[in-house]
Coordinates of C-alpha atoms and ligand atoms in Angstrom, one line a residue:
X1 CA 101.0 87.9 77.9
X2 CA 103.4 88.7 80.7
X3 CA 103.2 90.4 84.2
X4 CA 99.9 88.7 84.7
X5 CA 98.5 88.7 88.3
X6 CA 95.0 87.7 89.3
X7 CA 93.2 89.3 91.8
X8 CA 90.6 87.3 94.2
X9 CA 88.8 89.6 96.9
X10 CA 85.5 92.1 97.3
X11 CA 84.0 94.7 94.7
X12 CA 82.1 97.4 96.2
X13 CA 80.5 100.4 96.1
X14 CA 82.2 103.5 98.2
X15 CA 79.6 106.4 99.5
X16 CA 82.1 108.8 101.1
X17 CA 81.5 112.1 103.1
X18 CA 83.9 114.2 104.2
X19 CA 83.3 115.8 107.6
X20 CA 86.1 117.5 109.9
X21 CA 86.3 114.8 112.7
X22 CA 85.2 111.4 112.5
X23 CA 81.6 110.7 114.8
X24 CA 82.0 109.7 118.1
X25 CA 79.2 107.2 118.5
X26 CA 75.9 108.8 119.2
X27 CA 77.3 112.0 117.3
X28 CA 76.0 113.5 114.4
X29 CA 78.8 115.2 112.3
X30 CA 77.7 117.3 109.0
X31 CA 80.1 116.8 106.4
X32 CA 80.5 117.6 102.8
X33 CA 78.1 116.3 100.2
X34 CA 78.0 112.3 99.4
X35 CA 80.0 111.1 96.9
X36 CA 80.2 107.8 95.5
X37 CA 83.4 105.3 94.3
X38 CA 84.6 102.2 93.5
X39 CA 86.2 100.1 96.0
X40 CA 86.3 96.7 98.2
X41 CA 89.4 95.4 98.5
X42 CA 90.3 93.1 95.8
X43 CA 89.1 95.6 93.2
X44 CA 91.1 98.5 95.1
X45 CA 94.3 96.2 94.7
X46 CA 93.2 95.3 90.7
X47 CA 92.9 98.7 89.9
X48 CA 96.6 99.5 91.5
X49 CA 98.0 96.7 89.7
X50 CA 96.3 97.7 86.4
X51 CA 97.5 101.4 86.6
X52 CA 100.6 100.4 86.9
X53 CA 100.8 98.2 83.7
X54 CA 99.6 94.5 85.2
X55 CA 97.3 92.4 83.3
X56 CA 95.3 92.0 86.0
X57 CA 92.1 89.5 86.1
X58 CA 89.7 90.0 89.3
X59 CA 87.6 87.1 90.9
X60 CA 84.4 88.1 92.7
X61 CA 81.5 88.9 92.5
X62 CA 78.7 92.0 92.5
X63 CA 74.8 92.2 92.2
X64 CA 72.6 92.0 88.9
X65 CA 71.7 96.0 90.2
X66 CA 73.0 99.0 89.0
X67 CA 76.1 99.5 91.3
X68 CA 77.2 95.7 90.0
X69 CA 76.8 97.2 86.3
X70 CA 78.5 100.5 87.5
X71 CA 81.3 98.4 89.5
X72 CA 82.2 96.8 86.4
X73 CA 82.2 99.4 83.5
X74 CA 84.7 101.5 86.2
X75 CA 86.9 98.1 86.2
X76 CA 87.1 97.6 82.3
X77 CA 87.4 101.3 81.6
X78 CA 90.5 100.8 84.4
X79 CA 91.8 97.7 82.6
X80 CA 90.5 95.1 85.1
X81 CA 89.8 92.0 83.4
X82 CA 86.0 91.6 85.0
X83 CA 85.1 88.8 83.2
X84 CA 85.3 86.1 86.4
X85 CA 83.3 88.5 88.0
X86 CA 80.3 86.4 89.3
X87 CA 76.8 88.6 88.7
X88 CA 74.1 87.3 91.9
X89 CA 70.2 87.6 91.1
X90 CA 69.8 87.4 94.8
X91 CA 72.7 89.6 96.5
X92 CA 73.0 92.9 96.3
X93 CA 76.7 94.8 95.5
X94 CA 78.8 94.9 98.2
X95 CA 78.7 98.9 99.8
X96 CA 80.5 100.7 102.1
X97 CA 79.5 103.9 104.5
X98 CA 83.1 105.9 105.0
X99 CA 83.6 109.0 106.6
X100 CA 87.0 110.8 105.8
X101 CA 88.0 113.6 108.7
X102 CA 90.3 116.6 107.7
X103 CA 93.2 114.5 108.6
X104 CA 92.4 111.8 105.9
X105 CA 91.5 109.3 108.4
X106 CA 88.7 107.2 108.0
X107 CA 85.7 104.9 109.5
X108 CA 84.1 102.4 107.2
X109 CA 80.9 100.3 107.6
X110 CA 80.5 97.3 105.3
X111 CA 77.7 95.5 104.0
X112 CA 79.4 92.9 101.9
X113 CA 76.1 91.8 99.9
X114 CA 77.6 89.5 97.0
X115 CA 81.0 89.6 98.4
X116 CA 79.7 86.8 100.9
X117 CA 78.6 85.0 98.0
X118 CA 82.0 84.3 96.6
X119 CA 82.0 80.6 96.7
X120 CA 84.5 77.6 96.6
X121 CA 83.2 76.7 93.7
X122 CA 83.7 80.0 91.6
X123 CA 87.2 80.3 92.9
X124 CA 87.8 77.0 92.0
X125 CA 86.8 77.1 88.6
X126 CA 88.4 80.6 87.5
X127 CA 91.9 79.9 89.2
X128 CA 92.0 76.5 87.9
X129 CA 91.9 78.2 83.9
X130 CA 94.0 81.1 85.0
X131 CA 96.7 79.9 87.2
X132 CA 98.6 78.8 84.2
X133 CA 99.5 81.6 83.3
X134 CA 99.5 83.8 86.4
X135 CA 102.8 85.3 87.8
X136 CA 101.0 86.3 91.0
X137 CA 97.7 86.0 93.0
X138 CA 96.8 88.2 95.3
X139 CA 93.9 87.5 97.9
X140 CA 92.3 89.6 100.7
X141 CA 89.4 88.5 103.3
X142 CA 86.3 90.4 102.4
X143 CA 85.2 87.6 101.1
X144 CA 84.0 84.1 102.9
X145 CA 87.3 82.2 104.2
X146 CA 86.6 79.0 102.4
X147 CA 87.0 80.6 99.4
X148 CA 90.4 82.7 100.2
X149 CA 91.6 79.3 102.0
X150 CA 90.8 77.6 98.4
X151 CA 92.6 80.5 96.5
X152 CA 95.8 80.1 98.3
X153 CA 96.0 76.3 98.5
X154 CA 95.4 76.6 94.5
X155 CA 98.1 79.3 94.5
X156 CA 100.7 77.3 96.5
X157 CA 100.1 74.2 94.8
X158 CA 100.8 75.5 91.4
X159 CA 104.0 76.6 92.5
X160 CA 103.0 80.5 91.7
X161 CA 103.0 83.9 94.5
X162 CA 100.7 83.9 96.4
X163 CA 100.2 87.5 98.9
X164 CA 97.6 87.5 101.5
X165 CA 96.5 91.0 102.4
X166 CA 94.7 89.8 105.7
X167 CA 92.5 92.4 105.7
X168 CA 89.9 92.4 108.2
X169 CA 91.4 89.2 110.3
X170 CA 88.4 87.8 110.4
X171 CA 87.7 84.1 112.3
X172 CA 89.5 81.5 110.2
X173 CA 92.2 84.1 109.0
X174 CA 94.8 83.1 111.2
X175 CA 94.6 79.3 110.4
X176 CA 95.6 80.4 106.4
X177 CA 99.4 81.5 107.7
X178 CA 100.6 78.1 108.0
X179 CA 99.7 77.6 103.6
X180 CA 102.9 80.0 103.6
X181 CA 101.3 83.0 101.5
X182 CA 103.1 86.3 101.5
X183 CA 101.2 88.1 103.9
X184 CA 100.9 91.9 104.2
X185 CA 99.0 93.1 107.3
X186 CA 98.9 96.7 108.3
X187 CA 99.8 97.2 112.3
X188 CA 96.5 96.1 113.7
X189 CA 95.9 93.2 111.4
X190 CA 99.7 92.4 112.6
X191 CA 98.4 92.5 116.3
X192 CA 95.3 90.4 115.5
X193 CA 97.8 87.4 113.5
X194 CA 100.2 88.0 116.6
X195 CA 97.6 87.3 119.0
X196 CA 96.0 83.9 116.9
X197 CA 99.5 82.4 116.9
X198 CA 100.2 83.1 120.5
X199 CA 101.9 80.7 122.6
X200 CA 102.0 79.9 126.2
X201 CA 104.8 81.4 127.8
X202 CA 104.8 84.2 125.7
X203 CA 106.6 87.5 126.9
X204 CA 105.9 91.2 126.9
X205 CA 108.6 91.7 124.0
X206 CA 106.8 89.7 121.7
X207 CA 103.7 92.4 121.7
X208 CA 106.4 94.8 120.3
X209 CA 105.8 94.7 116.6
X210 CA 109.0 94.1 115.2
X211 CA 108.4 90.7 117.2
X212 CA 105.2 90.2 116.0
X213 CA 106.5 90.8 112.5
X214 CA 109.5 87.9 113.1
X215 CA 106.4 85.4 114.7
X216 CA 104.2 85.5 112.1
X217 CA 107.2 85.7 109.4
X218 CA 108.1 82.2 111.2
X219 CA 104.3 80.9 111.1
X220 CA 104.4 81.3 107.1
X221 CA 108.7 80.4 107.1
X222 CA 108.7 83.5 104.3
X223 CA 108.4 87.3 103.6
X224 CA 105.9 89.0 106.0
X225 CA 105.4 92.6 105.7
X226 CA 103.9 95.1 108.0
X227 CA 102.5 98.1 106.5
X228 CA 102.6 101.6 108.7
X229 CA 100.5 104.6 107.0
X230 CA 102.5 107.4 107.4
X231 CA 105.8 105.4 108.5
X232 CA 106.3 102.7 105.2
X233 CA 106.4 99.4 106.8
X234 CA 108.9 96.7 107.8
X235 CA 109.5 93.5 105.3
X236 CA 110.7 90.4 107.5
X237 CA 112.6 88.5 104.6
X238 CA 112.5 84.6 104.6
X239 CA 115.8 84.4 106.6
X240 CA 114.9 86.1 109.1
X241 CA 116.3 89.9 108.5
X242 CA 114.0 92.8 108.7
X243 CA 114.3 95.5 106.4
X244 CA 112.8 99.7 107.1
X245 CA 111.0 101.0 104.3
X246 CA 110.6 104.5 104.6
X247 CA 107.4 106.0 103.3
X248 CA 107.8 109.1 100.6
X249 CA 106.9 112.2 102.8
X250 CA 103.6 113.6 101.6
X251 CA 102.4 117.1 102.8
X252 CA 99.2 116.6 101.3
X253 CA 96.8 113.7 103.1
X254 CA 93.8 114.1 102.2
X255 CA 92.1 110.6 102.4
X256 CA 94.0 107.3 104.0
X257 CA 91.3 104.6 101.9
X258 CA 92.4 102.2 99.9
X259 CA 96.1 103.1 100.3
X260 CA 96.5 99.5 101.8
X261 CA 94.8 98.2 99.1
X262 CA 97.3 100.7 96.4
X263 CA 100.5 99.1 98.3
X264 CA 99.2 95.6 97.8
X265 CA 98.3 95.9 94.1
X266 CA 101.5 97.4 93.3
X267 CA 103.4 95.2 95.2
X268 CA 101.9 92.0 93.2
X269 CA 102.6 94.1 90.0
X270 CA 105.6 94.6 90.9
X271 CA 106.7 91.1 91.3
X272 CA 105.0 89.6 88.8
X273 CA 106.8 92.3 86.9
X274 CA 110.5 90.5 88.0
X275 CA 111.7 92.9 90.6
X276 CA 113.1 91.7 93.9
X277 CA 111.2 91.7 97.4
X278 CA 112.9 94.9 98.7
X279 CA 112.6 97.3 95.2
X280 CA 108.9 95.8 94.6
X281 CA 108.0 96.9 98.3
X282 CA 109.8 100.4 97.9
X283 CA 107.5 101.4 94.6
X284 CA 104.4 99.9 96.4
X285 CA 105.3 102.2 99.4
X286 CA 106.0 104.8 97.1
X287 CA 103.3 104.7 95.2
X288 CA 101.3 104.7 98.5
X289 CA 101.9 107.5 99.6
X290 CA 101.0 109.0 96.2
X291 CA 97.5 107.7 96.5
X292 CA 96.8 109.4 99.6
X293 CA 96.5 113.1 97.7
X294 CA 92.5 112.4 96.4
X295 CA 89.3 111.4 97.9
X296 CA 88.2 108.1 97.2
X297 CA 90.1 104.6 96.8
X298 CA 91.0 104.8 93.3
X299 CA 91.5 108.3 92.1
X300 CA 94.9 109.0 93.9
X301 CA 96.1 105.7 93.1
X302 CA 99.4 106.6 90.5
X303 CA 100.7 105.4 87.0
X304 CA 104.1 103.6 87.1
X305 CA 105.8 106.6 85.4
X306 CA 103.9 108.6 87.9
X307 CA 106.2 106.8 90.9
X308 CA 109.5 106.9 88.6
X309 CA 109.2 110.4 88.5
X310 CA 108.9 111.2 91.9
X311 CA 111.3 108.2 93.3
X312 CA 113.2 106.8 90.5
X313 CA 114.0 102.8 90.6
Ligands
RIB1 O1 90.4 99.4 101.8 C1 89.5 100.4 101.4 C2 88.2 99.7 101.0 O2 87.7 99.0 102.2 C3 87.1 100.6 100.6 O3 87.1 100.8 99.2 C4 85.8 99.9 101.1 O4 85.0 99.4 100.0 C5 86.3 98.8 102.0 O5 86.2 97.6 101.4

């Protein structure tokens, strides 16, 4: 089996209303009716990866309730390989509260349930049978540190890609640059890494984020990449050169969510697919800026002919 990248990050349940501005706290907003989606992180980026022809394996975990079951069936009926999927008796599935505003900007609560359940141990096991045959791993931090630290030692060891969508920079996060992942934070996951590495002596400058890009590109001595909505995002290559990626214009932004997540699946499918750094970060941008057209994570998120046809290779 080729173009085989494993996936190691949160499943969870999306309840989304749409209101015209986000709530300012204290505020209540009246919105559109609830609906409900798949998401988390990990499973956003599996889902990306699938659509665009990976063979993509996810590591996690979801409650023994209905939204675990639901999580699942929407993962297999996407392609997601879901069984290293750990199901908890005593965790509910990971959930998240978004409001979308008419600009397709978001605010999301997490309650992470299983997801910070994920242990060690289950990482261990899982990667230790996959890696053999992965091209790529891709981790992000909705899930206990320990076991993302664990996932990228694994990863680097067996000599196989590892990309580390930081994503939140939680306590501990900062620490993982030095394993030398490929890391893909968007600007204010950048400023967060920029600030953990800080140095005495440090200058104004280095809060520019080009600067920031270059510091923590030297704290992992590879590819960092920033990622910037609207604007593409920057790829600091291991020599030191940055790159602009330009994002596809879209007139059409209807919701923002899991367009991080869309970038960072493609971007491992792409490279476990043989492109270089540069063409596998110009589909993942492209394909981006596609997913921002539908509400919801997933249902935007585009086919590789999809991303041909509007911005061919
Ligand atoms: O990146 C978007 C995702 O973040 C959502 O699907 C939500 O579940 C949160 O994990």
């Amino acid at each position: 089996m080729t173009d085989r990248v494993i996936v190691v990050g949160a499943i969870n349940t999306d309840l989304v209303i749409s209101t015209p501005h986000l709530p300012t706290p204290g505020e209540t907003v009246v919105g559109a009716g609830l609906r409900t989606f798949g998401g988390g992180k990990g499973a956003n980026a599996a889902v990306a990866a699938a659509r665009v022809g990976a063979n993509v394996a996810l590591i996690g975990a979801v409650g023994k309730d209905d939204s675990g079951k639901r999580a699942l069936a929407e993962l297999t009926n996407d392609n997601v390989d879901t069984s290293r999927v750990a199901l908890l008796d005593d965790e509910p599935t990971g959930a998240a509260l978004i409001v979308v505003d008419a600009n397709g900007e978001n605010q999301i609560a997490l309650g992470p349930g299983a997801n910070s359940s994920v242990s060690v141990e289950h990482v261990r096991s899982e990667l230790s049978t996959l890696l053999p045959t992965a091209d790529v791993v891709l981790v992000s931090t909705e899930i206990p540190v320990t076991a993302v630290r664990t996932a990228i030692e694994m990863t680097m060891n067996a000599a196989v890609r590892c990309v580390l969508n930081p994503a939140p920079v939680l306590p501990g996060v900062v620490d993982l640059l030095s394993l030398n992942p490929i890391v893909t934070p968007n600007e204010i996951e950048l400023g967060d890494l920029a600030r953990g590495v800080a140095t005495k002596g440090s200058t104004a400058d280095e809060d520019q984020l080009l600067d920031q890009l270059q510091k923590i590109g030297e704290r992992t001595k590879g590819v960092a990449i920033v990622t910037l909505g609207g604007d593409g995002c920057a790829v600091r290559l291991t020599d030191g050169q940055v790159h602009q990626i330009p994002a596809r214009s879209t007139e059409d932004v209807v919701d923002t969510t899991g367009a991080g997540d869309t970038f960072n699946g493609v971007l491992a499918a792409r490279l476990a697919a043989g492109d270089a750094i540069i063409t596998a970060v110009r589909t993942a941008v492209t394909a981006a800026s596609l997913s921002v057209s539908a509400v919801g994570a997933r249902p935007g998120m585009p086919s590789y002919n999809k991303i041909t046809s509007v911005s061919p290779q």
